[in-house]
Amino acid sequence: MSRTNNSLDELIEALRCLPGVGPKSAQRMAYHLLQYDQAGAHRLALALDRALQRIRRCAKCNTFTEEEVCALCTSPKRDPSLLCVVETPADQAVMEQTLAYQGLYFVLMGRLSPLDGIGPKEIGLDALQRRVSDGIVKEVILATNFTNEGEATAHYIHEMLQGRGLKITRIARGVPVGGELEYVDLGTLAQAFYERREA
Amino acid sequence: MEQGSRRRVENERAYVLHTWPYSETSLLVEIFSRGYGRLPLLAKGVRRPRSSLRGLLMAFQPLSLGWSGRGEVRTLNRCEWVGGLPLLKGDALLCGFYCNELLMRLLPREDPHEALFDHYEATLAQLQHAEDLERVLRAFERTLLKELGYGLTLDRDAETGGPIDPEAFYDYEPDRGPVPSRGEGRLRLRGRTLLAIANEDYSDPGTLQQYKQLMRLLINHRLDQQPLHSRNVYRELQQL
Ligand SMILES: [Zn+2]
């Protein structure tokens, strides 16, 4: 670890933990906070401290929450027989915006990434296995990304959950709604062709 | 090669091996190209939500790339999807990750290997349909080692230079080849097995198993015994 000799260096060094923030932007942020926005800096420090103390993982869906179990998981309006597996809270949020889905979620907080050494332990597949064994979940919907890593994740979750009497589905991919073939990107169109279904 | 001609490359056949986020909107992309080998490219702005290249810079997709610049990291200018290869699935996908990791770890940067590129491309196509993924992997490992200058010696005794005796036992020494066994080597193989591997005759089911151990010994040796992430992840997944 680099030894910092004063609290300004310490602050700049600390800001660099943010994604995409290099030494220059960290310095700019630190000067800005100290010179022009001490109130904002104070608020940030308090909010960070509070979040760190209060926020934990939902015991059922693994997302961030202040409760033992999050509001969505306890909502009586949701269908507990459906469980949708997503990579991140952002993916869950966008699924919610579609209003197409009324079931519950499991958030992996990542994806399998063999080249980075991220395997089943790192994304908590054992917790998912326990979650679907509650006797209530009937269908698991795999909504991981359509990247190689997301596909690998979906494939191995499928393998892991097979033979338990659960219905396992994968969200469909293909030509976007309103998409005209002429303007669809070629990779998407080719994959839609490979995965064509009976009309 | 002339310095000036290295500045701009157009329409180069290539595959993405791996990517890393770089700043808020860019991507660092490690590629394996046919004419220039493995090298890193900076793909500016491709992580923006509406970037047309966002879904394109993915491993296992045949691409045609253009780049420019002179530093270690060049800048990606063009990327076109060439197509003809469906994406890998399941265990075949994990095998693809393994091949990519081998290239990342063993192939030096900017060292062109056209024959290896062609074999890599053929390997991806074979993985799509292969009944026996292991055989496809062994062939890839063997070509990779050969292209790097570490071709396998299988048909002669590295100590005497004489032919392999099918009935004798040999210890395989990674830097030399098979030597008459003194029972102290890390991998002891029968002469018959060495000859079967040389002739790609896998009719004896034990041969492929020994072949796998041999390749593992040689690859681990080239990696200075550093573990391969994709191999570990694969093992963990099989235990699920
Ligand atoms: Zn929850």
Tab-separated table of C-alpha atoms and ligand atoms in Angstrom:
chain	number	residue	atom	x	y	z
A	1	MET	CA	0.000	0.000	0.000
A	2	SER	CA	1.159	3.497	-0.770
A	3	ARG	CA	1.702	5.639	2.303
A	4	THR	CA	-0.290	8.836	2.187
A	5	ASN	CA	1.174	11.707	4.120
A	6	ASN	CA	-1.894	13.890	4.526
A	7	SER	CA	-5.671	13.752	4.440
A	8	LEU	CA	-5.897	15.411	0.988
A	9	ASP	CA	-3.811	12.632	-0.565
A	10	GLU	CA	-5.842	10.132	1.388
A	11	LEU	CA	-9.094	11.565	-0.044
A	12	ILE	CA	-7.765	11.540	-3.628
A	13	GLU	CA	-6.568	7.976	-3.207
A	14	ALA	CA	-9.958	6.948	-1.762
A	15	LEU	CA	-11.911	8.495	-4.662
A	16	ARG	CA	-9.974	6.367	-7.107
A	17	CYS	CA	-11.895	3.291	-5.992
A	18	LEU	CA	-14.834	4.569	-8.081
A	19	PRO	CA	-15.123	2.923	-11.519
A	20	GLY	CA	-13.564	4.959	-14.327
A	21	VAL	CA	-11.917	7.461	-11.957
A	22	GLY	CA	-8.198	7.930	-12.542
A	23	PRO	CA	-5.751	10.065	-10.562
A	24	LYS	CA	-6.630	13.274	-12.442
A	25	SER	CA	-10.396	13.097	-12.014
A	26	ALA	CA	-9.950	12.002	-8.397
A	27	GLN	CA	-7.903	15.126	-7.785
A	28	ARG	CA	-10.515	17.297	-9.515
A	29	MET	CA	-13.310	15.778	-7.414
A	30	ALA	CA	-11.376	16.255	-4.189
A	31	TYR	CA	-10.621	19.943	-4.936
A	32	HIS	CA	-14.207	20.542	-5.963
A	33	LEU	CA	-15.624	19.033	-2.783
A	34	LEU	CA	-13.217	20.869	-0.505
A	35	GLN	CA	-13.329	24.224	-2.239
A	36	TYR	CA	-16.881	24.663	-3.509
A	37	ASP	CA	-19.124	22.107	-1.883
A	38	GLN	CA	-18.241	21.261	1.675
A	39	ALA	CA	-21.926	20.708	2.493
A	40	GLY	CA	-22.194	18.237	-0.380
A	41	ALA	CA	-19.046	16.496	0.788
A	42	HIS	CA	-20.498	16.192	4.266
A	43	ARG	CA	-23.714	14.722	2.899
A	44	LEU	CA	-21.758	12.246	0.777
A	45	ALA	CA	-19.691	11.117	3.746
A	46	LEU	CA	-22.794	10.624	5.894
A	47	ALA	CA	-24.745	8.835	3.152
A	48	LEU	CA	-21.867	6.477	2.456
A	49	ASP	CA	-21.400	5.721	6.109
A	50	ARG	CA	-25.119	5.114	6.632
A	51	ALA	CA	-25.442	2.928	3.536
A	52	LEU	CA	-22.491	0.829	4.604
A	53	GLN	CA	-24.002	0.293	8.018
A	54	ARG	CA	-27.551	-0.445	6.930
A	55	ILE	CA	-27.484	-2.059	3.511
A	56	ARG	CA	-27.127	-5.799	3.245
A	57	ARG	CA	-28.225	-8.610	0.919
A	58	CYS	CA	-31.844	-9.769	0.805
A	59	ALA	CA	-32.013	-13.269	2.286
A	60	LYS	CA	-34.278	-14.394	-0.579
A	61	CYS	CA	-33.223	-12.581	-3.760
A	62	ASN	CA	-29.656	-11.504	-2.912
A	63	THR	CA	-30.159	-7.851	-3.928
A	64	PHE	CA	-29.317	-4.816	-1.775
A	65	THR	CA	-31.842	-4.029	0.951
A	66	GLU	CA	-32.106	-2.569	4.443
A	67	GLU	CA	-34.406	-5.357	5.605
A	68	GLU	CA	-33.787	-9.041	6.186
A	69	VAL	CA	-36.012	-9.647	3.151
A	70	CYS	CA	-36.623	-6.883	0.577
A	71	ALA	CA	-39.985	-5.243	-0.198
A	72	LEU	CA	-40.391	-6.963	-3.544
A	73	CYS	CA	-39.795	-10.420	-2.090
A	74	THR	CA	-42.424	-9.825	0.620
A	75	SER	CA	-45.012	-8.206	-1.670
A	76	PRO	CA	-48.324	-10.147	-1.705
A	77	LYS	CA	-48.960	-8.885	-5.254
A	78	ARG	CA	-46.154	-10.954	-6.753
A	79	ASP	CA	-46.513	-14.530	-7.998
A	80	PRO	CA	-44.136	-16.617	-5.824
A	81	SER	CA	-44.180	-19.575	-8.240
A	82	LEU	CA	-42.114	-17.603	-10.788
A	83	LEU	CA	-38.450	-16.797	-10.191
A	84	CYS	CA	-36.517	-14.679	-12.678
A	85	VAL	CA	-32.697	-14.893	-12.501
A	86	VAL	CA	-30.857	-11.691	-13.504
A	87	GLU	CA	-27.215	-10.626	-13.366
A	88	THR	CA	-27.517	-7.221	-11.671
A	89	PRO	CA	-29.957	-4.937	-9.820
A	90	ALA	CA	-29.935	-2.741	-12.968
A	91	ASP	CA	-31.189	-5.699	-15.020
A	92	GLN	CA	-33.910	-6.305	-12.449
A	93	ALA	CA	-34.934	-2.628	-12.610
A	94	VAL	CA	-35.295	-2.699	-16.381
A	95	MET	CA	-37.313	-5.941	-16.227
A	96	GLU	CA	-39.624	-4.209	-13.755
A	97	GLN	CA	-40.105	-1.291	-16.140
A	98	THR	CA	-41.506	-3.650	-18.790
A	99	LEU	CA	-44.493	-4.416	-16.518
A	100	ALA	CA	-44.465	-7.811	-18.268
A	101	TYR	CA	-43.443	-9.795	-15.227
A	102	GLN	CA	-45.258	-10.324	-11.940
A	103	GLY	CA	-43.065	-12.956	-10.275
A	104	LEU	CA	-40.045	-12.787	-7.966
A	105	TYR	CA	-36.310	-12.401	-8.691
A	106	PHE	CA	-32.927	-13.781	-7.854
A	107	VAL	CA	-30.026	-11.370	-8.457
A	108	LEU	CA	-26.684	-13.087	-9.073
A	109	MET	CA	-24.658	-9.878	-8.629
A	110	GLY	CA	-22.413	-11.030	-11.468
A	111	ARG	CA	-21.975	-13.700	-14.116
A	112	LEU	CA	-19.684	-16.616	-14.799
A	113	SER	CA	-16.471	-15.331	-16.349
A	114	PRO	CA	-13.999	-18.193	-16.783
A	115	LEU	CA	-11.117	-16.017	-18.020
A	116	ASP	CA	-11.401	-13.827	-14.937
A	117	GLY	CA	-11.670	-16.817	-12.613
A	118	ILE	CA	-15.289	-16.014	-11.710
A	119	GLY	CA	-16.961	-19.351	-11.160
A	120	PRO	CA	-20.119	-20.741	-9.523
A	121	LYS	CA	-18.946	-19.927	-5.982
A	122	GLU	CA	-18.309	-16.271	-6.801
A	123	ILE	CA	-21.867	-15.733	-8.081
A	124	GLY	CA	-23.549	-17.699	-5.300
A	125	LEU	CA	-25.110	-20.512	-7.297
A	126	ASP	CA	-25.449	-22.505	-4.070
A	127	ALA	CA	-27.716	-19.763	-2.658
A	128	LEU	CA	-29.832	-19.933	-5.831
A	129	GLN	CA	-30.085	-23.700	-5.440
A	130	ARG	CA	-31.409	-23.258	-1.900
A	131	ARG	CA	-33.783	-20.497	-3.013
A	132	VAL	CA	-35.550	-22.623	-5.650
A	133	SER	CA	-35.942	-25.526	-3.226
A	134	ASP	CA	-38.702	-23.807	-1.207
A	135	GLY	CA	-41.422	-25.969	-2.767
A	136	ILE	CA	-43.254	-22.873	-4.044
A	137	VAL	CA	-41.148	-21.921	-7.084
A	138	LYS	CA	-42.446	-23.746	-10.171
A	139	GLU	CA	-40.707	-21.907	-13.013
A	140	VAL	CA	-37.224	-20.418	-13.174
A	141	ILE	CA	-36.763	-17.818	-15.920
A	142	LEU	CA	-33.140	-17.286	-16.972
A	143	ALA	CA	-32.738	-13.621	-17.877
A	144	THR	CA	-28.949	-13.320	-17.925
A	145	ASN	CA	-27.338	-11.306	-20.717
A	146	PHE	CA	-26.891	-12.604	-24.252
A	147	THR	CA	-23.137	-12.320	-24.001
A	148	ASN	CA	-20.911	-15.397	-23.926
A	149	GLU	CA	-20.609	-15.022	-20.154
A	150	GLY	CA	-24.383	-14.599	-19.704
A	151	GLU	CA	-25.062	-17.615	-21.927
A	152	ALA	CA	-22.592	-19.757	-19.967
A	153	THR	CA	-24.277	-18.636	-16.737
A	154	ALA	CA	-27.743	-19.561	-18.052
A	155	HIS	CA	-26.513	-22.909	-19.343
A	156	TYR	CA	-24.959	-24.045	-16.086
A	157	ILE	CA	-27.886	-22.841	-13.956
A	158	HIS	CA	-30.077	-24.917	-16.260
A	159	GLU	CA	-27.808	-27.942	-15.775
A	160	MET	CA	-27.771	-27.436	-12.017
A	161	LEU	CA	-31.552	-27.163	-11.656
A	162	GLN	CA	-32.542	-29.926	-14.050
A	163	GLY	CA	-34.388	-32.956	-12.752
A	164	ARG	CA	-36.056	-31.166	-9.837
A	165	GLY	CA	-39.485	-30.921	-11.407
A	166	LEU	CA	-38.995	-27.224	-12.150
A	167	LYS	CA	-39.854	-25.619	-15.462
A	168	ILE	CA	-36.755	-23.777	-16.677
A	169	THR	CA	-37.065	-21.150	-19.396
A	170	ARG	CA	-34.722	-18.702	-21.103
A	171	ILE	CA	-35.879	-15.277	-22.282
A	172	ALA	CA	-36.051	-15.143	-26.091
A	173	ARG	CA	-33.794	-13.045	-28.300
A	174	GLY	CA	-34.026	-11.863	-31.855
A	175	VAL	CA	-35.175	-8.997	-34.006
A	176	PRO	CA	-36.244	-5.990	-31.908
A	177	VAL	CA	-39.904	-4.966	-31.749
A	178	GLY	CA	-40.599	-2.614	-34.656
A	179	GLY	CA	-37.370	-3.791	-36.252
A	180	GLU	CA	-37.150	-3.915	-40.016
A	181	LEU	CA	-34.856	-6.695	-41.180
A	182	GLU	CA	-32.999	-4.400	-43.524
A	183	TYR	CA	-31.766	-2.319	-40.588
A	184	VAL	CA	-31.164	-4.994	-37.946
A	185	ASP	CA	-27.496	-5.649	-37.141
A	186	LEU	CA	-26.206	-8.754	-38.893
A	187	GLY	CA	-25.142	-10.723	-35.819
A	188	THR	CA	-28.607	-10.390	-34.283
A	189	LEU	CA	-30.310	-11.326	-37.528
A	190	ALA	CA	-28.049	-14.365	-38.017
A	191	GLN	CA	-28.684	-15.595	-34.478
A	192	ALA	CA	-32.443	-15.056	-34.913
A	193	PHE	CA	-32.197	-17.264	-37.986
A	194	TYR	CA	-30.221	-19.992	-36.194
A	195	GLU	CA	-32.773	-19.957	-33.373
A	196	ARG	CA	-35.892	-19.729	-35.570
A	197	ARG	CA	-39.023	-21.360	-34.164
A	198	GLU	CA	-42.042	-23.031	-35.612
A	199	ALA	CA	-44.534	-20.461	-36.899
B	1	MET	CA	7.967	-4.348	-42.004
B	2	GLU	CA	8.065	-0.637	-42.660
B	3	GLN	CA	7.172	1.532	-39.662
B	4	GLY	CA	4.727	3.678	-41.599
B	5	SER	CA	2.671	0.755	-42.808
B	6	ARG	CA	2.031	-0.316	-39.232
B	7	ARG	CA	0.084	2.771	-38.396
B	8	ARG	CA	-3.155	1.886	-40.106
B	9	VAL	CA	-4.611	-1.558	-40.645
B	10	GLU	CA	-7.797	-2.158	-42.610
B	11	ASN	CA	-10.109	-5.154	-42.936
B	12	GLU	CA	-8.087	-7.535	-40.821
B	13	ARG	CA	-9.686	-10.853	-39.921
B	14	ALA	CA	-9.752	-11.224	-36.163
B	15	TYR	CA	-11.454	-12.637	-33.074
B	16	VAL	CA	-11.937	-11.007	-29.706
B	17	LEU	CA	-10.217	-13.020	-26.968
B	18	HIS	CA	-11.289	-10.982	-23.958
B	19	THR	CA	-12.500	-7.513	-23.033
B	20	TRP	CA	-12.218	-5.244	-20.018
B	21	PRO	CA	-14.145	-2.041	-19.253
B	22	TYR	CA	-11.922	0.990	-19.755
B	23	SER	CA	-13.140	4.293	-18.342
B	24	GLU	CA	-16.868	4.980	-18.267
B	25	THR	CA	-17.591	4.371	-21.947
B	26	SER	CA	-14.693	2.507	-23.547
B	27	LEU	CA	-13.522	-1.054	-23.771
B	28	LEU	CA	-10.058	-2.571	-23.847
B	29	VAL	CA	-10.190	-5.458	-26.300
B	30	GLU	CA	-7.569	-8.167	-26.652
B	31	ILE	CA	-7.765	-9.571	-30.169
B	32	PHE	CA	-6.201	-12.415	-32.134
B	33	SER	CA	-5.815	-11.306	-35.743
B	34	ARG	CA	-4.692	-13.363	-38.703
B	35	GLY	CA	-1.891	-11.135	-39.935
B	36	TYR	CA	-0.753	-9.339	-36.763
B	37	GLY	CA	-1.277	-11.907	-34.004
B	38	ARG	CA	-2.517	-11.012	-30.552
B	39	LEU	CA	-2.751	-7.349	-29.596
B	40	PRO	CA	-4.766	-4.952	-27.433
B	41	LEU	CA	-7.084	-2.360	-28.957
B	42	LEU	CA	-8.892	0.523	-27.322
B	43	ALA	CA	-12.510	0.665	-28.484
B	44	LYS	CA	-13.612	4.199	-27.661
B	45	GLY	CA	-17.213	4.896	-26.732
B	46	VAL	CA	-18.476	1.377	-27.398
B	47	ARG	CA	-19.975	1.005	-23.930
B	48	ARG	CA	-22.394	3.853	-24.607
B	49	PRO	CA	-25.976	2.529	-24.653
B	50	ARG	CA	-26.544	3.232	-28.354
B	51	SER	CA	-23.140	2.252	-29.684
B	52	SER	CA	-23.523	0.113	-32.784
B	53	LEU	CA	-20.428	-1.897	-31.816
B	54	ARG	CA	-21.687	-2.738	-28.337
B	55	GLY	CA	-22.888	-6.240	-29.179
B	56	LEU	CA	-20.279	-6.890	-31.814
B	57	LEU	CA	-17.054	-6.949	-29.842
B	58	MET	CA	-17.709	-10.380	-28.420
B	59	ALA	CA	-15.539	-13.495	-28.363
B	60	PHE	CA	-16.113	-16.290	-30.914
B	61	GLN	CA	-17.614	-14.021	-33.584
B	62	PRO	CA	-15.688	-13.709	-36.858
B	63	LEU	CA	-14.881	-10.017	-37.293
B	64	SER	CA	-13.137	-7.750	-39.732
B	65	LEU	CA	-11.300	-4.995	-37.880
B	66	GLY	CA	-9.446	-1.800	-38.677
B	67	TRP	CA	-7.142	0.018	-36.273
B	68	SER	CA	-4.485	2.688	-36.140
B	69	GLY	CA	-1.840	4.109	-33.845
B	70	ARG	CA	1.689	3.237	-32.901
B	71	GLY	CA	1.749	2.662	-29.143
B	72	GLU	CA	1.276	-0.652	-27.436
B	73	VAL	CA	-2.486	-0.137	-27.442
B	74	ARG	CA	-3.870	0.827	-30.876
B	75	THR	CA	-7.243	2.443	-31.453
B	76	LEU	CA	-10.048	0.474	-33.042
B	77	ASN	CA	-11.518	2.349	-36.028
B	78	ARG	CA	-13.703	-0.171	-37.744
B	79	CYS	CA	-15.446	-3.384	-36.800
B	80	GLU	CA	-17.579	-5.472	-39.067
B	81	TRP	CA	-19.329	-8.718	-38.433
B	82	VAL	CA	-18.210	-11.353	-40.923
B	83	GLY	CA	-20.500	-14.124	-39.792
B	84	GLY	CA	-21.038	-17.709	-40.677
B	85	LEU	CA	-20.526	-19.051	-37.172
B	86	PRO	CA	-23.356	-19.505	-34.653
B	87	LEU	CA	-22.373	-18.647	-31.059
B	88	LEU	CA	-21.013	-21.439	-28.882
B	89	LYS	CA	-23.205	-23.050	-26.256
B	90	GLY	CA	-22.864	-25.118	-23.113
B	91	ASP	CA	-19.697	-27.115	-22.568
B	92	ALA	CA	-18.457	-26.103	-26.036
B	93	LEU	CA	-18.614	-22.471	-24.876
B	94	LEU	CA	-16.444	-23.312	-21.859
B	95	CYS	CA	-13.974	-25.027	-24.216
B	96	GLY	CA	-13.906	-21.807	-26.254
B	97	PHE	CA	-13.055	-19.790	-23.134
B	98	TYR	CA	-10.273	-22.289	-22.419
B	99	CYS	CA	-8.775	-21.841	-25.922
B	100	ASN	CA	-8.939	-18.065	-25.493
B	101	GLU	CA	-7.168	-18.243	-22.160
B	102	LEU	CA	-4.430	-20.424	-23.666
B	103	LEU	CA	-3.895	-17.840	-26.419
B	104	MET	CA	-3.889	-14.983	-23.924
B	105	ARG	CA	-1.373	-16.702	-21.693
B	106	LEU	CA	0.959	-18.430	-24.150
B	107	LEU	CA	0.957	-16.427	-27.376
B	108	PRO	CA	3.276	-13.391	-27.220
B	109	ARG	CA	1.751	-10.130	-28.430
B	110	GLU	CA	2.317	-9.010	-32.032
B	111	ASP	CA	3.642	-12.368	-33.113
B	112	PRO	CA	1.638	-13.349	-36.218
B	113	HIS	CA	0.667	-17.009	-36.612
B	114	GLU	CA	-1.587	-17.416	-39.619
B	115	ALA	CA	-1.676	-21.220	-39.430
B	116	LEU	CA	-2.645	-21.038	-35.764
B	117	PHE	CA	-5.339	-18.474	-36.573
B	118	ASP	CA	-6.811	-20.782	-39.199
B	119	HIS	CA	-6.688	-23.709	-36.791
B	120	TYR	CA	-8.358	-21.605	-34.068
B	121	GLU	CA	-11.153	-20.705	-36.467
B	122	ALA	CA	-11.584	-24.366	-37.452
B	123	THR	CA	-11.599	-25.311	-33.756
B	124	LEU	CA	-14.489	-22.917	-33.048
B	125	ALA	CA	-16.455	-24.450	-35.918
B	126	GLN	CA	-15.717	-27.991	-34.711
B	127	LEU	CA	-16.734	-27.176	-31.142
B	128	GLN	CA	-20.237	-26.337	-32.444
B	129	HIS	CA	-20.923	-29.919	-33.478
B	130	ALA	CA	-18.265	-32.067	-31.843
B	131	GLU	CA	-19.389	-35.213	-30.063
B	132	ASP	CA	-16.001	-35.388	-28.420
B	133	LEU	CA	-14.909	-31.935	-27.264
B	134	GLU	CA	-11.754	-33.323	-25.647
B	135	ARG	CA	-10.334	-34.421	-28.998
B	136	VAL	CA	-10.917	-30.974	-30.476
B	137	LEU	CA	-9.123	-29.418	-27.508
B	138	ARG	CA	-6.146	-31.776	-27.756
B	139	ALA	CA	-5.700	-30.916	-31.428
B	140	PHE	CA	-5.832	-27.198	-30.605
B	141	GLU	CA	-3.312	-27.534	-27.771
B	142	ARG	CA	-0.983	-29.517	-30.030
B	143	THR	CA	-1.129	-26.970	-32.853
B	144	LEU	CA	-0.623	-24.107	-30.390
B	145	LEU	CA	2.499	-25.687	-28.894
B	146	LYS	CA	3.845	-26.550	-32.328
B	147	GLU	CA	3.317	-22.999	-33.614
B	148	LEU	CA	5.090	-21.628	-30.541
B	149	GLY	CA	8.071	-23.824	-31.331
B	150	TYR	CA	7.397	-26.561	-28.790
B	151	GLY	CA	6.318	-29.357	-31.128
B	152	LEU	CA	5.746	-32.761	-29.595
B	153	THR	CA	8.342	-35.494	-29.942
B	154	LEU	CA	6.464	-38.780	-30.002
B	155	ASP	CA	8.197	-41.188	-32.362
B	156	ARG	CA	11.767	-41.261	-31.159
B	157	ASP	CA	13.645	-41.659	-27.914
B	158	ALA	CA	14.994	-38.222	-26.953
B	159	GLU	CA	17.994	-39.777	-25.219
B	160	THR	CA	19.250	-42.229	-27.846
B	161	GLY	CA	17.554	-40.795	-30.942
B	162	GLY	CA	16.367	-44.334	-31.694
B	163	PRO	CA	12.788	-45.413	-32.480
B	164	ILE	CA	10.182	-45.840	-29.765
B	165	ASP	CA	9.728	-49.391	-28.517
B	166	PRO	CA	5.953	-50.036	-28.234
B	167	GLU	CA	6.431	-52.291	-25.220
B	168	ALA	CA	8.836	-50.075	-23.258
B	169	PHE	CA	7.930	-47.348	-20.759
B	170	TYR	CA	9.044	-43.741	-21.147
B	171	ASP	CA	9.115	-40.671	-18.929
B	172	TYR	CA	8.065	-37.535	-20.804
B	173	GLU	CA	10.401	-34.632	-20.104
B	174	PRO	CA	8.734	-31.356	-21.172
B	175	ASP	CA	11.854	-29.786	-22.669
B	176	ARG	CA	13.172	-32.918	-24.394
B	177	GLY	CA	10.568	-35.585	-25.057
B	178	PRO	CA	10.281	-39.249	-24.138
B	179	VAL	CA	13.266	-40.846	-22.383
B	180	PRO	CA	13.505	-44.437	-21.137
B	181	SER	CA	11.624	-44.575	-17.849
B	182	ARG	CA	13.548	-44.678	-14.629
B	183	GLY	CA	10.282	-44.536	-12.743
B	184	GLU	CA	10.919	-41.008	-11.507
B	185	GLY	CA	9.327	-38.834	-14.201
B	186	ARG	CA	6.106	-36.904	-13.693
B	187	LEU	CA	4.386	-38.779	-16.500
B	188	ARG	CA	5.129	-42.384	-17.437
B	189	LEU	CA	3.801	-43.528	-20.804
B	190	ARG	CA	3.933	-46.764	-22.726
B	191	GLY	CA	5.722	-46.636	-26.098
B	192	ARG	CA	2.559	-47.941	-27.729
B	193	THR	CA	0.610	-44.958	-26.374
B	194	LEU	CA	3.176	-42.453	-27.687
B	195	LEU	CA	2.961	-44.011	-31.154
B	196	ALA	CA	-0.852	-44.036	-31.065
B	197	ILE	CA	-0.858	-40.302	-30.209
B	198	ALA	CA	1.662	-39.664	-33.006
B	199	ASN	CA	-0.667	-41.406	-35.474
B	200	GLU	CA	-3.814	-39.854	-33.949
B	201	ASP	CA	-5.163	-43.350	-33.367
B	202	TYR	CA	-7.573	-43.207	-30.440
B	203	SER	CA	-9.110	-46.666	-30.799
B	204	ASP	CA	-7.815	-47.597	-27.357
B	205	PRO	CA	-9.910	-45.486	-24.944
B	206	GLY	CA	-6.944	-45.153	-22.578
B	207	THR	CA	-4.949	-43.248	-25.204
B	208	LEU	CA	-7.038	-40.045	-25.036
B	209	GLN	CA	-6.829	-40.054	-21.244
B	210	GLN	CA	-3.018	-40.291	-21.353
B	211	TYR	CA	-2.882	-37.751	-24.162
B	212	LYS	CA	-4.786	-35.313	-21.930
B	213	GLN	CA	-2.283	-35.859	-19.109
B	214	LEU	CA	0.594	-35.329	-21.506
B	215	MET	CA	-0.816	-32.054	-22.849
B	216	ARG	CA	-1.576	-30.872	-19.336
B	217	LEU	CA	2.023	-31.560	-18.320
B	218	LEU	CA	3.378	-29.635	-21.302
B	219	ILE	CA	0.990	-26.685	-20.983
B	220	ASN	CA	1.548	-26.366	-17.239
B	221	HIS	CA	5.268	-26.384	-17.946
B	222	ARG	CA	4.896	-23.521	-20.477
B	223	LEU	CA	2.746	-21.631	-17.947
B	224	ASP	CA	5.406	-22.092	-15.244
B	225	GLN	CA	2.797	-24.092	-13.294
B	226	GLN	CA	0.498	-21.041	-12.952
B	227	PRO	CA	-3.133	-22.253	-12.855
B	228	LEU	CA	-5.555	-21.644	-15.724
B	229	HIS	CA	-8.732	-19.883	-14.506
B	230	SER	CA	-11.011	-21.426	-17.114
B	231	ARG	CA	-9.838	-24.928	-16.228
B	232	ASN	CA	-10.632	-24.334	-12.542
B	233	VAL	CA	-14.040	-22.814	-13.295
B	234	TYR	CA	-14.856	-25.759	-15.575
B	235	ARG	CA	-13.990	-28.207	-12.820
B	236	GLU	CA	-16.168	-26.339	-10.312
B	237	LEU	CA	-19.077	-26.338	-12.761
B	238	GLN	CA	-18.834	-30.091	-13.298
B	239	GLN	CA	-19.203	-30.537	-9.527
B	240	LEU	CA	-22.478	-28.589	-9.319
C	1	ZN	ZN	-35.493	-9.803	-2.127
